[in-house]
Amino acid sequence: SIFIDGKYGFSLSLDELLAEKLKKDDEIDDERLNKLKKLSEDGKRRMGALEWVMGRPHSGREFRDYMYRKKADSQLTDNLIEEFTGKKYLDDKAYGSWLADLRQRAGKSDRQIRSELYAKGLSREDVEIVMQGQEAGETERLRALIAKKSKLIRYQNDPQKLAKYLLSQGFSYSDIKSALALNRQED
């Protein structure tokens, strides 16, 4: 804790305190005081960002958006992106694999997963690498979704309505047609 004229002003971490070589009863001019306040603010934002990043995988773009919402200046954001990327806390490919796996388990189509990855700021190359690394089970996901939705009353008597729903979920028409035909044969 830094006290100015006997009143609490702000706080610094121990590392920041040692780096600035501050001691008790030091005289600090206004310019250095402003620098120390900025250092304190940046340190708090860094700790908050580190806690946020460690919660789950994130893309670089998500992190940049987070820092923007926290009103961090762009220099701090760039420095943290560089630091966190170097330490593998931010990794677009790892984030993409994590999200694609999560969405595949939820029964989403490859097209919908790709779209979401692009929206999250992954480059085209990263998306292609991520999607190649995923198991090719879109047909199985489609069949599982058809089996699940076929139990609902609104889709039981209206296969066209089910097909429209599946199209809206990003599955291709030819795959839907084949899977529905196979489903009817099994019934």
Tab-separated table of C-alpha atoms in Angstrom, residues 31-148:
chain	number	residue	atom	x	y	z
A	31	GLU	CA	5.442	12.683	-12.589
A	32	ARG	CA	6.697	9.574	-10.780
A	33	LEU	CA	3.481	9.396	-8.750
A	34	ASN	CA	1.425	9.260	-11.970
A	35	LYS	CA	3.771	6.595	-13.327
A	36	LEU	CA	3.310	4.518	-10.162
A	37	LYS	CA	-0.488	4.887	-10.314
A	38	LYS	CA	-0.451	3.680	-13.928
A	39	LEU	CA	1.779	0.781	-12.906
A	40	SER	CA	-0.719	-0.105	-10.167
A	41	GLU	CA	-3.673	0.019	-12.577
A	42	ASP	CA	-1.853	-2.054	-15.187
A	43	GLY	CA	-0.829	-4.595	-12.552
A	44	LYS	CA	-4.430	-5.034	-11.425
A	45	ARG	CA	-5.609	-5.405	-15.028
A	46	ARG	CA	-2.850	-7.940	-15.688
A	47	MET	CA	-3.854	-10.027	-12.670
A	48	GLY	CA	-7.526	-9.901	-13.672
A	49	ALA	CA	-6.639	-10.838	-17.243
A	50	LEU	CA	-4.438	-13.710	-16.078
A	51	GLU	CA	-7.243	-15.055	-13.904
A	52	TRP	CA	-9.680	-14.762	-16.814
A	53	VAL	CA	-7.309	-16.474	-19.276
A	54	MET	CA	-6.636	-19.381	-16.928
A	55	GLY	CA	-10.361	-20.162	-16.590
A	56	ARG	CA	-10.629	-21.882	-19.990
A	57	PRO	CA	-8.928	-21.685	-23.395
A	58	HIS	CA	-9.340	-18.363	-25.215
A	59	SER	CA	-8.451	-16.988	-28.639
A	60	GLY	CA	-6.333	-13.895	-29.079
A	61	ARG	CA	-9.340	-12.009	-30.389
A	62	GLU	CA	-11.456	-12.947	-27.383
A	63	PHE	CA	-8.667	-11.678	-25.136
A	64	ARG	CA	-8.409	-8.411	-27.070
A	65	ASP	CA	-12.192	-7.939	-26.741
A	66	TYR	CA	-11.993	-8.693	-23.002
A	67	MET	CA	-9.268	-6.091	-22.489
A	68	TYR	CA	-11.272	-3.566	-24.516
A	69	ARG	CA	-14.271	-4.112	-22.240
A	70	LYS	CA	-11.986	-3.547	-19.248
A	71	LYS	CA	-10.870	-0.264	-20.832
A	72	ALA	CA	-7.205	-1.272	-20.951
A	73	ASP	CA	-4.962	0.711	-23.263
A	74	SER	CA	-3.821	-0.966	-26.458
A	75	GLN	CA	-0.139	-1.007	-25.439
A	76	LEU	CA	-0.910	-3.049	-22.315
A	77	THR	CA	-3.182	-5.345	-24.332
A	78	ASP	CA	-0.477	-5.951	-26.941
A	79	ASN	CA	2.139	-6.613	-24.235
A	80	LEU	CA	-0.141	-9.086	-22.449
A	81	ILE	CA	-1.034	-10.869	-25.685
A	82	GLU	CA	2.663	-11.271	-26.441
A	83	GLU	CA	3.410	-12.481	-22.895
A	84	PHE	CA	0.445	-14.858	-22.633
A	85	THR	CA	1.013	-16.262	-26.132
A	86	GLY	CA	4.653	-16.904	-25.290
A	87	LYS	CA	3.590	-18.790	-22.167
A	88	LYS	CA	0.904	-20.696	-24.164
A	89	TYR	CA	-1.920	-19.213	-22.063
A	90	LEU	CA	-3.370	-17.883	-25.335
A	91	ASP	CA	-3.221	-20.300	-28.250
A	92	ASP	CA	-5.669	-19.989	-31.142
A	93	LYS	CA	-5.165	-23.572	-32.341
A	94	ALA	CA	-5.618	-25.073	-28.865
A	95	TYR	CA	-8.693	-22.884	-28.355
A	96	GLY	CA	-10.068	-23.932	-31.753
A	97	SER	CA	-9.571	-27.639	-30.977
A	98	TRP	CA	-11.236	-27.215	-27.585
A	99	LEU	CA	-14.236	-25.353	-29.040
A	100	ALA	CA	-14.614	-27.710	-32.019
A	101	ASP	CA	-14.569	-30.732	-29.713
A	102	LEU	CA	-17.137	-29.095	-27.435
A	103	ARG	CA	-19.440	-28.265	-30.354
A	104	GLN	CA	-19.058	-31.716	-31.905
A	105	ARG	CA	-20.141	-33.311	-28.634
A	106	ALA	CA	-23.169	-31.009	-28.751
A	107	GLY	CA	-24.054	-32.400	-32.215
A	108	LYS	CA	-23.209	-29.314	-34.272
A	109	SER	CA	-22.349	-29.563	-37.963
A	110	ASP	CA	-18.851	-28.951	-39.260
A	111	ARG	CA	-20.137	-25.921	-41.185
A	112	GLN	CA	-21.573	-24.385	-38.021
A	113	ILE	CA	-18.362	-25.106	-36.084
A	114	ARG	CA	-16.231	-23.482	-38.802
A	115	SER	CA	-18.484	-20.433	-38.786
A	116	GLU	CA	-18.168	-20.052	-35.024
A	117	LEU	CA	-14.380	-20.433	-35.172
A	118	TYR	CA	-14.178	-17.668	-37.783
A	119	ALA	CA	-16.412	-15.482	-35.623
A	120	LYS	CA	-14.081	-16.047	-32.663
A	121	GLY	CA	-11.197	-14.592	-34.673
A	122	LEU	CA	-9.313	-17.673	-35.838
A	123	SER	CA	-7.548	-17.407	-39.183
A	124	ARG	CA	-8.620	-19.541	-42.128
A	125	GLU	CA	-5.423	-21.600	-41.847
A	126	ASP	CA	-5.966	-22.247	-38.121
A	127	VAL	CA	-9.581	-23.276	-38.742
A	128	GLU	CA	-8.514	-25.736	-41.447
A	129	ILE	CA	-5.826	-27.228	-39.174
A	130	VAL	CA	-8.314	-27.553	-36.305
A	131	MET	CA	-11.005	-29.147	-38.458
A	132	GLN	CA	-8.550	-31.620	-40.014
A	133	GLY	CA	-7.535	-32.694	-36.531
A	134	GLN	CA	-11.118	-33.458	-35.525
A	135	GLU	CA	-12.605	-36.869	-36.070
A	136	ALA	CA	-14.829	-37.031	-39.140
A	137	GLY	CA	-18.077	-37.971	-37.441
A	138	GLU	CA	-20.493	-35.448	-38.923
A	139	THR	CA	-22.717	-38.232	-40.313
A	140	GLU	CA	-22.945	-39.858	-36.887
A	141	ARG	CA	-23.749	-36.497	-35.277
A	142	LEU	CA	-26.468	-35.937	-37.891
A	143	ARG	CA	-27.978	-39.375	-37.284
A	144	ALA	CA	-27.910	-38.843	-33.511
A	145	LEU	CA	-29.616	-35.452	-33.918
A	146	ILE	CA	-32.280	-36.978	-36.182
A	147	ALA	CA	-32.918	-39.733	-33.631
A	148	LYS	CA	-33.235	-37.166	-30.858
